[in-house]
Coordinates of C-alpha atoms in Angstrom, one line a residue:
Chain A
M1 CA 0.0 0.0 0.1
G2 CA 2.8 2.3 0.7
F3 CA 4.7 2.0 -2.4
P4 CA 2.0 3.3 -5.1
N5 CA 0.9 6.3 -2.4
P6 CA 3.2 8.6 -3.9
S7 CA 2.6 8.5 -7.5
I8 CA -0.9 9.0 -6.9
G9 CA -0.7 11.7 -4.5
G10 CA 1.7 13.7 -6.9
S11 CA -0.3 13.4 -10.1
A12 CA -3.8 13.9 -7.9
V13 CA -2.0 17.5 -6.3
Q14 CA -0.2 18.4 -9.5
G15 CA -3.1 19.9 -10.8
A16 CA -3.7 21.6 -7.8
L17 CA -0.1 23.1 -7.5
G18 CA 0.0 23.4 -11.3
P19 CA 3.1 22.1 -13.8
G20 CA 5.9 24.0 -12.4
E21 CA 5.7 22.6 -9.3
H22 CA 6.3 19.0 -10.5
G23 CA 9.8 19.5 -11.5
S24 CA 12.1 18.5 -8.0
A25 CA 9.6 15.6 -7.3
P26 CA 11.2 12.8 -8.9
A27 CA 14.4 12.9 -7.3
R28 CA 12.8 13.3 -3.4
G29 CA 10.4 10.5 -4.9
A30 CA 13.8 8.0 -4.9
G31 CA 15.0 8.5 -1.4
R32 CA 11.2 8.6 -0.1
V33 CA 10.8 5.0 -1.9
R34 CA 14.1 3.4 -0.5
G35 CA 12.7 4.6 3.1
R36 CA 9.8 3.3 2.7
Y37 CA 11.1 -0.2 2.0
L38 CA 12.7 0.0 5.5
T39 CA 9.8 0.7 7.3
R40 CA 8.0 -1.9 5.5
I41 CA 10.3 -4.2 6.7
A42 CA 9.7 -2.9 10.2
W43 CA 5.9 -3.6 9.8
W44 CA 6.7 -6.7 9.0
L45 CA 8.9 -7.3 11.6
V46 CA 6.0 -5.8 14.2
F47 CA 3.7 -8.4 12.2
I48 CA 5.8 -11.3 13.0
I49 CA 6.2 -10.6 16.5
G50 CA 2.6 -10.4 16.7
V51 CA 1.9 -13.6 15.2
L52 CA 4.6 -15.1 17.3
Y53 CA 2.8 -13.8 20.5
F54 CA -0.5 -15.2 19.1
F55 CA 0.5 -18.7 18.2
I56 CA 3.6 -20.1 20.5
P57 CA 1.0 -20.3 23.9
L58 CA -1.1 -22.4 21.2
Y59 CA 1.5 -24.6 19.9
G60 CA 3.0 -25.0 23.4
T61 CA -0.7 -26.4 24.7
L62 CA -0.7 -28.5 21.4
D63 CA 2.7 -29.9 21.8
F64 CA 1.7 -30.6 25.5
S65 CA -1.3 -32.3 24.8
L66 CA 0.2 -34.6 22.4
K67 CA 2.6 -35.5 25.0
S68 CA 0.2 -38.5 26.2
K69 CA 0.9 -41.6 25.6
P70 CA -0.1 -43.6 23.7
F71 CA -0.7 -41.2 20.8
L72 CA -3.6 -38.5 20.7
S73 CA -4.9 -40.4 24.1
A74 CA -5.4 -37.3 25.6
Y75 CA -8.1 -36.2 23.2
T76 CA -9.7 -39.9 22.9
A77 CA -10.1 -39.8 26.6
I78 CA -11.8 -36.5 26.5
L79 CA -14.3 -37.5 24.3
N80 CA -15.0 -40.5 26.2
D81 CA -15.4 -38.8 29.8
S82 CA -18.9 -38.2 30.4
Q83 CA -18.2 -35.2 32.1
F84 CA -16.7 -33.5 29.0
V85 CA -19.8 -34.3 27.3
S86 CA -22.6 -32.9 29.9
T87 CA -20.4 -30.0 30.8
L88 CA -20.0 -28.8 27.1
T89 CA -23.7 -29.7 26.5
Y90 CA -24.6 -27.8 29.4
S91 CA -23.0 -24.6 28.5
F92 CA -24.3 -25.1 24.9
V93 CA -28.0 -25.2 26.1
A94 CA -27.3 -22.2 28.4
G95 CA -25.6 -20.1 25.5
I96 CA -28.7 -21.2 22.9
L97 CA -31.4 -20.0 25.9
T98 CA -29.6 -17.1 26.5
I99 CA -29.4 -16.0 22.8
I100 CA -33.5 -16.6 22.5
V101 CA -34.3 -14.8 25.6
S102 CA -31.7 -11.9 24.8
V103 CA -33.2 -11.6 20.9
L104 CA -37.1 -11.8 22.3
I105 CA -35.7 -9.0 24.4
I106 CA -33.5 -6.6 22.3
V107 CA -35.1 -6.9 19.4
P108 CA -39.1 -5.4 20.1
T109 CA -36.6 -2.5 22.1
A110 CA -34.1 -1.5 19.6
F111 CA -37.2 -1.7 17.0
W112 CA -39.5 0.6 18.9
V113 CA -36.9 2.9 20.1
R114 CA -35.9 3.5 16.9
L115 CA -39.4 3.7 15.0
K116 CA -41.1 5.5 17.9
Y117 CA -39.2 6.7 21.0
P118 CA -35.4 8.0 19.8
G119 CA -35.4 10.2 23.1
L120 CA -35.1 6.9 24.7
R121 CA -32.1 5.9 22.5
P122 CA -29.5 7.1 25.0
I123 CA -31.0 5.4 28.2
I124 CA -31.5 2.2 26.5
E125 CA -27.8 2.5 25.0
F126 CA -26.6 3.3 28.6
I127 CA -28.1 0.2 30.4
T128 CA -26.9 -2.2 27.6
L129 CA -23.4 -0.5 28.3
L130 CA -23.7 -1.1 32.2
P131 CA -21.9 -5.1 31.8
F132 CA -18.7 -3.1 31.1
V133 CA -18.9 -1.5 34.0
I134 CA -20.4 -4.1 36.2
P135 CA -18.0 -6.9 35.5
P136 CA -19.5 -10.7 35.8
I137 CA -17.7 -11.2 39.4
I138 CA -19.5 -7.8 40.9
L139 CA -22.5 -8.9 38.9
V140 CA -22.6 -12.8 40.1
F141 CA -21.8 -11.2 43.6
G142 CA -25.2 -9.0 43.5
L143 CA -27.3 -11.6 42.0
D144 CA -26.2 -14.3 44.9
N145 CA -27.1 -11.9 47.4
T146 CA -30.7 -10.5 46.2
Y147 CA -31.4 -13.6 45.0
G148 CA -30.3 -15.7 48.2
T149 CA -32.6 -14.4 50.9
Q150 CA -36.2 -15.5 51.1
P151 CA -38.4 -13.6 49.5
L152 CA -36.8 -14.0 46.1
A153 CA -34.9 -17.3 46.5
L154 CA -33.6 -18.8 43.6
T155 CA -30.3 -20.0 44.8
N156 CA -31.9 -22.8 46.8
S157 CA -32.3 -24.6 43.9
D158 CA -31.0 -26.1 40.9
N159 CA -33.8 -24.9 38.3
G160 CA -33.5 -21.5 40.4
L161 CA -29.5 -21.3 40.2
N162 CA -30.0 -22.2 36.5
V163 CA -32.2 -19.2 35.7
L164 CA -30.0 -16.8 37.2
L165 CA -27.0 -18.1 35.1
V166 CA -29.0 -17.7 32.0
A167 CA -30.3 -14.3 33.0
A168 CA -26.8 -13.3 34.0
Y169 CA -25.6 -14.3 30.4
V170 CA -28.7 -12.2 28.9
I171 CA -27.4 -9.3 30.6
L172 CA -23.8 -10.1 29.5
S173 CA -25.0 -10.1 26.0
F174 CA -26.7 -7.1 26.2
P175 CA -23.9 -4.5 24.8
Y176 CA -23.4 -7.2 21.7
M177 CA -27.0 -7.9 20.6
Y178 CA -28.0 -4.4 21.3
R179 CA -25.6 -2.9 19.0
A180 CA -25.7 -6.0 16.5
V181 CA -29.5 -5.4 16.3
D182 CA -29.2 -1.7 16.1
T183 CA -26.8 -1.4 13.3
G184 CA -28.9 -4.1 11.3
L185 CA -31.9 -2.0 11.9
R186 CA -30.0 1.2 10.6
A187 CA -29.6 -0.8 7.3
I188 CA -33.0 -1.4 6.7
D189 CA -36.1 0.9 6.1
I190 CA -38.2 -0.1 9.2
Q191 CA -40.3 3.0 8.8
S192 CA -41.6 1.8 5.1
L193 CA -41.5 -1.9 6.1
T194 CA -43.6 -1.2 9.2
E195 CA -46.4 0.9 7.4
A196 CA -46.2 -1.4 4.3
S197 CA -47.3 -4.2 6.7
Q198 CA -49.6 -2.2 8.6
S199 CA -51.3 -1.3 5.4
L200 CA -51.7 -4.9 4.4
G201 CA -53.2 -5.4 8.0
A202 CA -50.5 -7.0 10.0
G203 CA -50.4 -6.4 13.4
W204 CA -47.0 -5.8 16.1
I205 CA -46.1 -9.3 16.9
R206 CA -46.8 -10.6 12.7
I207 CA -44.6 -7.5 12.1
L208 CA -41.8 -8.3 14.4
W209 CA -41.7 -12.0 13.4
Q210 CA -42.4 -12.0 9.7
V211 CA -41.1 -8.8 8.8
I212 CA -38.1 -7.1 11.0
L213 CA -36.7 -10.4 12.1
P214 CA -36.0 -12.0 8.6
N215 CA -34.5 -8.9 7.6
L216 CA -32.3 -8.9 10.6
R217 CA -30.9 -12.4 10.1
T218 CA -27.4 -11.4 9.4
S219 CA -26.9 -8.9 12.4
L220 CA -28.7 -11.4 14.6
L221 CA -26.6 -14.4 13.5
S222 CA -23.4 -12.4 14.7
G223 CA -24.5 -11.2 18.0
A224 CA -25.6 -15.0 18.0
F225 CA -22.2 -16.6 17.6
L226 CA -20.6 -14.0 19.6
T227 CA -22.8 -14.7 22.7
L228 CA -22.4 -18.3 22.5
A229 CA -18.7 -17.9 22.3
I230 CA -19.1 -15.8 25.5
V231 CA -21.2 -18.2 27.5
V232 CA -19.4 -21.4 26.5
G233 CA -16.2 -20.1 27.8
E234 CA -17.3 -18.0 30.9
F235 CA -15.9 -19.6 34.1
T236 CA -16.6 -16.6 36.9
I237 CA -20.7 -16.5 37.1
A238 CA -20.9 -20.5 36.3
T239 CA -18.4 -21.2 39.4
F240 CA -19.9 -19.1 41.4
L241 CA -23.3 -20.4 41.0
S242 CA -21.8 -23.5 41.1
R243 CA -23.3 -24.4 37.6
P244 CA -22.0 -27.7 35.8
A245 CA -20.9 -25.6 32.8
F246 CA -17.8 -26.2 30.6
A247 CA -15.6 -23.6 31.6
P248 CA -15.4 -24.6 35.5
F249 CA -14.8 -28.3 34.6
L250 CA -11.7 -27.5 32.4
G251 CA -10.5 -25.5 35.7
L252 CA -10.8 -28.6 37.7
V253 CA -9.7 -31.2 35.6
G254 CA -6.6 -30.3 37.3
D255 CA -3.2 -31.8 38.1
E256 CA -3.9 -35.7 37.6
R257 CA -4.9 -35.5 34.1
P258 CA -2.7 -32.4 32.8
Y259 CA -2.8 -33.6 28.9
E260 CA -6.7 -33.8 28.9
Q261 CA -6.3 -30.3 30.2
A262 CA -4.5 -29.1 27.4
A263 CA -6.4 -30.7 24.9
L264 CA -9.6 -29.3 26.3
A265 CA -8.1 -25.7 26.5
L266 CA -7.6 -26.3 22.7
V267 CA -11.2 -27.6 22.2
S268 CA -12.3 -24.4 24.2
F269 CA -10.1 -22.4 21.9
G270 CA -11.6 -24.1 18.6
I271 CA -14.9 -23.4 19.8
T272 CA -13.9 -19.6 20.1
W273 CA -12.1 -20.0 16.7
V274 CA -15.5 -21.5 14.8
A275 CA -17.8 -19.1 16.2
M276 CA -15.9 -15.8 15.0
I277 CA -15.2 -17.4 11.7
L278 CA -18.6 -18.0 11.3
I279 CA -19.4 -14.3 12.3
A280 CA -16.8 -13.2 9.8
I281 CA -18.3 -15.1 6.6
I282 CA -22.0 -13.8 7.6
G283 CA -20.6 -10.5 7.8
R284 CA -19.0 -10.7 4.2
N285 CA -22.5 -12.1 3.0
S286 CA -24.4 -9.3 4.3
R287 CA -24.0 -6.4 2.5
S288 CA -25.3 -8.0 -0.6
R289 CA -28.2 -9.7 1.3
I290 CA -29.7 -6.3 2.8
R291 CA -29.4 -4.8 -0.6
V292 CA -31.6 -7.6 -2.0
T293 CA -34.2 -7.3 1.1
V294 CA -34.8 -3.6 0.9
G295 CA -34.3 -3.2 -2.9
Chain B
M1 CA -39.2 0.1 39.1
T2 CA -41.9 2.4 39.1
N3 CA -39.4 5.3 39.8
A4 CA -37.2 4.4 37.1
A5 CA -39.9 3.9 34.6
L6 CA -41.5 7.9 35.0
P7 CA -38.9 9.9 33.9
L8 CA -38.4 7.5 31.2
S9 CA -42.0 7.4 29.7
A10 CA -42.6 11.4 29.8
P11 CA -40.9 12.2 26.7
G12 CA -42.6 9.6 24.8
T13 CA -46.0 9.6 26.1
P14 CA -47.2 13.3 24.4
S15 CA -46.3 12.0 21.0
A16 CA -47.5 8.7 21.4
R17 CA -51.1 9.7 22.3
P18 CA -52.5 10.9 18.8
V19 CA -51.5 7.9 17.5
R20 CA -52.7 5.6 20.0
R21 CA -55.2 3.7 18.0
R22 CA -52.2 2.7 15.7
I23 CA -49.8 1.7 17.9
G24 CA -52.3 -0.1 20.4
W25 CA -50.3 -1.8 23.2
G26 CA -47.0 -2.0 20.8
W27 CA -44.7 0.3 24.0
L28 CA -44.7 -2.8 25.7
G29 CA -41.9 -4.0 23.5
I30 CA -39.8 -2.2 25.7
V31 CA -41.2 -3.0 29.0
P32 CA -39.6 -6.4 29.5
F33 CA -36.0 -4.7 28.4
L34 CA -36.4 -2.5 31.5
L35 CA -38.0 -5.3 33.8
F36 CA -35.3 -7.6 32.9
A37 CA -32.4 -5.0 33.3
F38 CA -33.8 -4.2 36.4
L39 CA -34.1 -7.6 38.1
F40 CA -30.7 -8.8 37.0
L41 CA -28.9 -6.0 36.6
I42 CA -29.9 -2.6 38.5
A43 CA -31.1 -4.6 41.6
P44 CA -28.3 -6.6 42.3
T45 CA -25.9 -4.0 42.2
A46 CA -28.2 -1.8 44.1
Y47 CA -28.3 -4.3 46.8
L48 CA -24.5 -3.9 46.5
V49 CA -24.5 -0.1 47.0
V50 CA -27.0 -0.5 50.0
G51 CA -25.0 -3.0 51.8
S52 CA -21.3 -1.3 51.5
F53 CA -23.2 1.7 53.5
Q54 CA -24.7 -1.1 55.9
N55 CA -23.0 -2.9 59.1
A56 CA -23.3 -6.5 59.8
K57 CA -26.4 -5.4 61.9
G58 CA -27.8 -3.4 59.1
A59 CA -27.2 0.0 60.6
L60 CA -26.2 2.8 58.4
T61 CA -22.6 3.3 58.3
L62 CA -19.4 4.7 56.6
E63 CA -17.2 2.1 58.1
N64 CA -16.7 0.1 55.1
F65 CA -15.5 2.9 52.9
Q66 CA -13.0 3.7 55.3
Q67 CA -11.6 0.2 55.8
L68 CA -11.1 0.2 52.1
F69 CA -8.5 2.8 53.3
S70 CA -6.6 0.4 55.1
P71 CA -2.9 -0.6 53.9
A72 CA -3.9 -3.8 52.9
I73 CA -6.6 -2.9 50.8
I74 CA -4.9 -0.1 49.4
A75 CA -2.3 -2.3 48.2
T76 CA -5.1 -4.6 46.9
Y77 CA -6.2 -1.9 44.4
G78 CA -2.5 -0.7 43.5
N79 CA -2.0 -4.2 42.5
S80 CA -4.8 -4.2 40.5
I81 CA -3.9 -0.9 39.0
E82 CA -0.7 -1.5 38.0
I83 CA -1.5 -4.7 36.1
S84 CA -4.3 -2.7 34.3
L85 CA -2.1 0.4 33.6
V86 CA 1.0 -1.8 32.2
T87 CA -1.1 -4.1 29.9
A88 CA -3.2 -1.2 28.9
L89 CA -0.1 1.0 28.0
A90 CA 1.5 -1.7 26.2
G91 CA -1.0 -4.0 25.0
G92 CA -1.8 -0.3 23.5
I93 CA 0.9 0.7 22.0
F94 CA 1.7 -2.8 20.4
G95 CA -1.9 -3.1 19.1
F96 CA -1.9 -0.2 17.6
L97 CA 1.2 -0.8 15.7
L98 CA 0.1 -3.9 14.6
A99 CA -3.1 -2.5 13.7
Y100 CA -1.0 0.1 11.4
A101 CA 1.1 -2.3 10.1
V102 CA -1.4 -4.3 8.3
I103 CA -3.7 -1.5 7.4
S104 CA -1.1 1.0 6.0
G105 CA 2.3 -0.5 6.5
G106 CA 2.2 -2.0 3.1
L107 CA 1.6 -5.7 4.1
P108 CA -0.4 -8.0 1.6
G109 CA -4.5 -6.9 2.3
I110 CA -4.9 -10.6 3.2
L111 CA -3.0 -10.3 6.3
R112 CA -5.6 -7.5 7.3
S113 CA -8.7 -10.0 7.2
A114 CA -6.7 -12.9 8.7
L115 CA -5.4 -10.3 11.8
M116 CA -8.6 -9.3 12.2
T117 CA -10.5 -12.5 12.4
F118 CA -7.6 -13.4 14.9
S119 CA -8.2 -10.5 17.0
G120 CA -11.6 -11.5 17.1
V121 CA -10.6 -14.7 18.5
A122 CA -7.9 -13.8 20.9
S123 CA -9.9 -11.1 22.5
N124 CA -12.6 -13.4 23.4
F125 CA -9.8 -15.9 24.4
A126 CA -9.6 -14.9 28.1
G127 CA -10.3 -17.1 31.5
V128 CA -9.1 -20.4 32.0
P129 CA -7.9 -21.8 28.5
L130 CA -5.8 -18.8 28.4
A131 CA -4.2 -19.3 31.7
L132 CA -3.6 -23.0 30.6
A133 CA -2.3 -22.1 27.3
F134 CA 0.5 -19.9 29.5
I135 CA 1.2 -22.4 31.9
F136 CA 1.8 -25.0 29.1
T137 CA 4.1 -22.4 27.6
L138 CA 5.7 -20.4 30.1
G139 CA 5.6 -22.4 33.2
R140 CA 8.5 -24.2 35.0
V141 CA 7.7 -26.9 32.6
G142 CA 6.5 -25.3 29.7
L143 CA 7.4 -25.1 26.0
F144 CA 9.2 -22.1 25.7
T145 CA 10.7 -22.3 29.2
I146 CA 12.4 -25.4 28.0
F147 CA 13.7 -24.1 24.5
M148 CA 15.2 -21.3 26.3
R149 CA 16.9 -23.8 28.9
T150 CA 18.2 -26.3 26.3
V151 CA 18.6 -24.8 22.8
L152 CA 19.8 -21.0 24.0
G153 CA 21.2 -22.0 27.6
V154 CA 18.6 -19.0 29.4
D155 CA 17.2 -20.3 32.7
L156 CA 14.0 -18.0 32.7
Y157 CA 13.3 -19.3 36.2
A158 CA 16.6 -18.3 37.5
G159 CA 16.0 -15.1 38.7
D160 CA 12.7 -13.7 40.2
F161 CA 10.5 -14.5 37.2
S162 CA 7.6 -16.6 37.9
L163 CA 4.6 -16.7 35.5
Y164 CA 2.6 -16.9 38.8
T165 CA 3.2 -13.2 39.7
K166 CA 2.3 -9.5 38.8
L167 CA 4.4 -9.8 35.7
G168 CA 3.9 -13.1 34.4
L169 CA -0.1 -12.1 34.9
E170 CA 0.8 -8.8 32.6
I171 CA 2.1 -11.2 30.0
V172 CA -1.0 -13.4 30.1
Y173 CA -3.5 -10.4 30.0
L174 CA -1.6 -8.6 26.9
Y175 CA -2.8 -11.9 25.1
F176 CA -6.4 -10.4 25.0
Q177 CA -5.2 -6.9 25.5
F178 CA -3.8 -6.0 22.2
P179 CA -6.3 -7.9 19.9
L180 CA -8.8 -5.6 21.6
M181 CA -6.9 -2.5 20.7
I182 CA -6.5 -3.8 17.0
L183 CA -10.2 -4.3 16.8
I184 CA -11.3 -0.8 18.2
I185 CA -8.6 1.0 16.7
A186 CA -8.6 -0.3 13.4
P187 CA -11.3 2.4 12.0
A188 CA -9.6 4.8 13.5
I189 CA -6.9 4.0 11.4
D190 CA -9.0 3.5 8.6
G191 CA -10.2 6.9 9.1
L192 CA -6.9 8.6 8.2
K193 CA -7.1 10.1 5.1
K194 CA -4.6 9.8 2.6
D195 CA -4.8 13.3 1.4
W196 CA -3.6 14.6 4.9
R197 CA -0.1 12.8 4.4
E198 CA 0.2 13.6 1.0
A199 CA -0.9 17.2 1.6
A200 CA 1.8 17.1 4.7
E201 CA 4.4 15.4 2.3
N202 CA 3.8 18.3 -0.4
M203 CA 4.6 20.8 2.0
G204 CA 7.9 19.3 3.0
A205 CA 7.0 17.6 6.2
S206 CA 9.1 14.6 7.1
S207 CA 7.6 11.4 8.1
F208 CA 8.3 12.5 11.6
Q209 CA 6.5 15.8 11.5
Y210 CA 3.4 14.4 9.7
W211 CA 3.0 12.0 13.0
R212 CA 3.9 14.7 15.2
H213 CA 1.5 17.6 14.0
V214 CA -1.0 15.9 11.9
A215 CA -1.6 11.8 12.5
L216 CA -1.0 11.9 16.2
P217 CA -3.1 14.7 17.5
I218 CA -6.3 13.2 15.2
L219 CA -5.5 9.8 16.7
M220 CA -5.0 10.8 20.4
P221 CA -8.6 10.7 21.5
S222 CA -8.8 7.3 19.9
L223 CA -5.5 6.2 21.1
L224 CA -6.3 7.5 25.0
G225 CA -9.9 6.4 24.8
T226 CA -9.1 2.7 23.7
M227 CA -6.3 2.3 26.1
I228 CA -8.7 3.4 29.0
L229 CA -11.2 0.8 27.8
L230 CA -8.2 -1.8 27.9
F231 CA -7.5 -0.8 31.5
G232 CA -11.1 -1.1 32.4
N233 CA -10.9 -4.7 30.6
S234 CA -7.9 -5.7 32.7
F235 CA -9.3 -4.5 35.9
G236 CA -12.4 -6.3 35.9
A237 CA -10.9 -10.0 34.7
Q238 CA -11.5 -12.7 37.1
A239 CA -11.1 -15.9 35.4
T240 CA -7.8 -15.6 34.1
A241 CA -5.9 -14.6 37.0
Y242 CA -8.1 -17.2 39.0
Q243 CA -6.5 -20.1 37.1
L244 CA -3.2 -19.0 36.7
T245 CA -2.3 -18.4 40.5
G246 CA -5.0 -20.5 42.2
G247 CA -6.6 -17.9 43.3
F248 CA -3.2 -16.6 45.5
I249 CA -2.6 -13.1 43.7
D250 CA -3.4 -9.9 45.6
I251 CA -6.0 -8.2 42.9
V252 CA -9.5 -6.8 43.7
T253 CA -11.7 -9.4 41.5
I254 CA -9.8 -12.0 43.6
A255 CA -10.0 -10.2 47.0
I256 CA -13.7 -10.2 45.9
S257 CA -13.7 -14.1 45.1
R258 CA -12.5 -14.6 48.6
Q259 CA -15.0 -12.5 50.1
M260 CA -17.8 -14.5 48.5
R261 CA -16.4 -17.8 49.3
G262 CA -16.5 -16.8 53.0
D263 CA -12.7 -17.4 53.4
V264 CA -10.6 -15.7 56.2
L265 CA -11.6 -12.4 57.5
Y266 CA -15.1 -12.9 56.0
D267 CA -17.1 -9.7 56.0
P268 CA -19.6 -9.2 53.4
N269 CA -20.0 -5.6 54.2
L270 CA -16.3 -5.0 53.4
G271 CA -17.1 -7.0 49.7
Y272 CA -19.7 -4.7 49.0
A273 CA -17.9 -2.0 49.6
L274 CA -14.7 -3.6 47.5
A275 CA -17.1 -4.1 44.8
M276 CA -18.4 -0.1 44.8
G277 CA -14.7 0.6 44.9
M278 CA -14.7 -1.5 41.7
V279 CA -17.4 -0.2 40.2
V280 CA -16.7 3.0 40.8
I281 CA -13.2 3.3 38.6
M282 CA -14.7 0.8 36.0
A283 CA -17.4 3.5 35.6
I284 CA -14.9 6.6 35.6
S285 CA -12.5 4.5 33.2
I286 CA -15.9 3.8 30.3
T287 CA -17.1 7.5 30.8
A288 CA -13.7 8.4 29.8
Y289 CA -13.7 6.4 26.8
S290 CA -16.8 7.4 25.8
L291 CA -16.1 11.2 26.1
L292 CA -13.2 10.9 24.1
Q293 CA -14.8 8.5 21.8
R294 CA -17.2 10.9 21.1
R295 CA -14.5 13.5 20.5
S296 CA -12.6 11.8 18.0
E297 CA -15.6 11.2 15.8
R298 CA -14.9 14.9 14.9
W299 CA -12.2 14.1 12.5
L300 CA -12.6 10.4 11.7
K301 CA -15.8 10.3 10.0

């Protein structure tokens, strides 16, 4: 990118400055090009350091997980570990419930604020950003106390704790989900879509379900995958609500089974990786898809 | 709830009245959100706020906050702040350089999208698996430690170094700090218009002068704001530190965990005050971030 710049810039500016200014440019340009090569090498170095920092810990984990004898036994062991299957299932189910509740709450809210109450926007945005101010450890601390005593006791039963866990995850998903949905709504003409649906006799539920929701598919999917990745890797809230989730299990596999722990850490990384790649793919296709639905 | 809802609905109601027939009960769409946020976010936080002003018998007191200024707790906050500052600065600078390298440094374009995807993964790769990955790499028998000892003859653990200390934690935190920097600062770097650089060069400015007088002043609010966000990101982290050190490092989130577990010196009200101190610091950093972000939008549009 750095190399073709000077020539493009030179010719563009040439018109503005007039032909007389152009005389000294080639000599100066040559020195600059050599300088640019040096800086480009420096940028490559920065990039390589970054790549090493990214990959060495992953390679270290992979290397360790492969030291178990016989070959790959750490991986076959976790696949046969019933706790691995049950905790991962638990976390996925929690993640999917979180996504459903979050979508049901955020979509009508974001839609309604955009359509009728733009004045409420700052307040809604503020609330959705609160999870950045109140980190998980504080959130679970407050939840555990608020719902630990009698009138509202939820911490006495498994179901109560499951409710608290999903509720806390829905709160954690608010910043991402609201942003995703709000950006999605900006890309479509909700005013016209709503009026068109109304004139065809649709009620609000039908408008949201059959008109708005399908148009938000791409934003919802990226919000959903991000939420899933966060929930499956979440440790603090699950631990303090003593839920049989994946991350606490990973933390406790511990000293007697180190190779399996390494393999599990890689599995966990792989889940995040898949979620992010799916988001990237969805994002790439989204532009064309939105244009089709609007046009 | 009613108190909170009143000022919220006030601005909306007048305009809602004329079209009431068409809207029906549609405004109910916002109620579940407010109710949910109240029940599972605002009420629990309020519980901690109230508790932090009470003693064990429930009487009003400022004692808990006085205790926050005891040497032990000041040291705890000091450690958290130090770790957050170091990782925000180091992560911020390195993240910026890396983002600039792939965006404007003349590297092949494909590296940019690869780095962005990877940053999305790594910035979310915190907690237990991250701590484990570093234990397998930089721990006493980790891959890198052994590589340094056998191949280069350098024993990392010969001196004071240990992965399970502040320095170790900082190295681990950087793994999610600088990718976050890359994700947030990339749009700002994109916003640096080529014309500005060309205009500067055509007036004879050196690369240094361009950075000193054009690029850095424009980027400064974004850079500062994002580093403040990184500060908060590290300040609130618990899982990574917990897994890495087994809960034996003196930082605020771990201190709160200990209070929750009901360990030694159990005093829930002090725990609430600890939590409040943390919320205040987080609130200041998020506010500073959004103010700076708004300022940076002036140029980078």
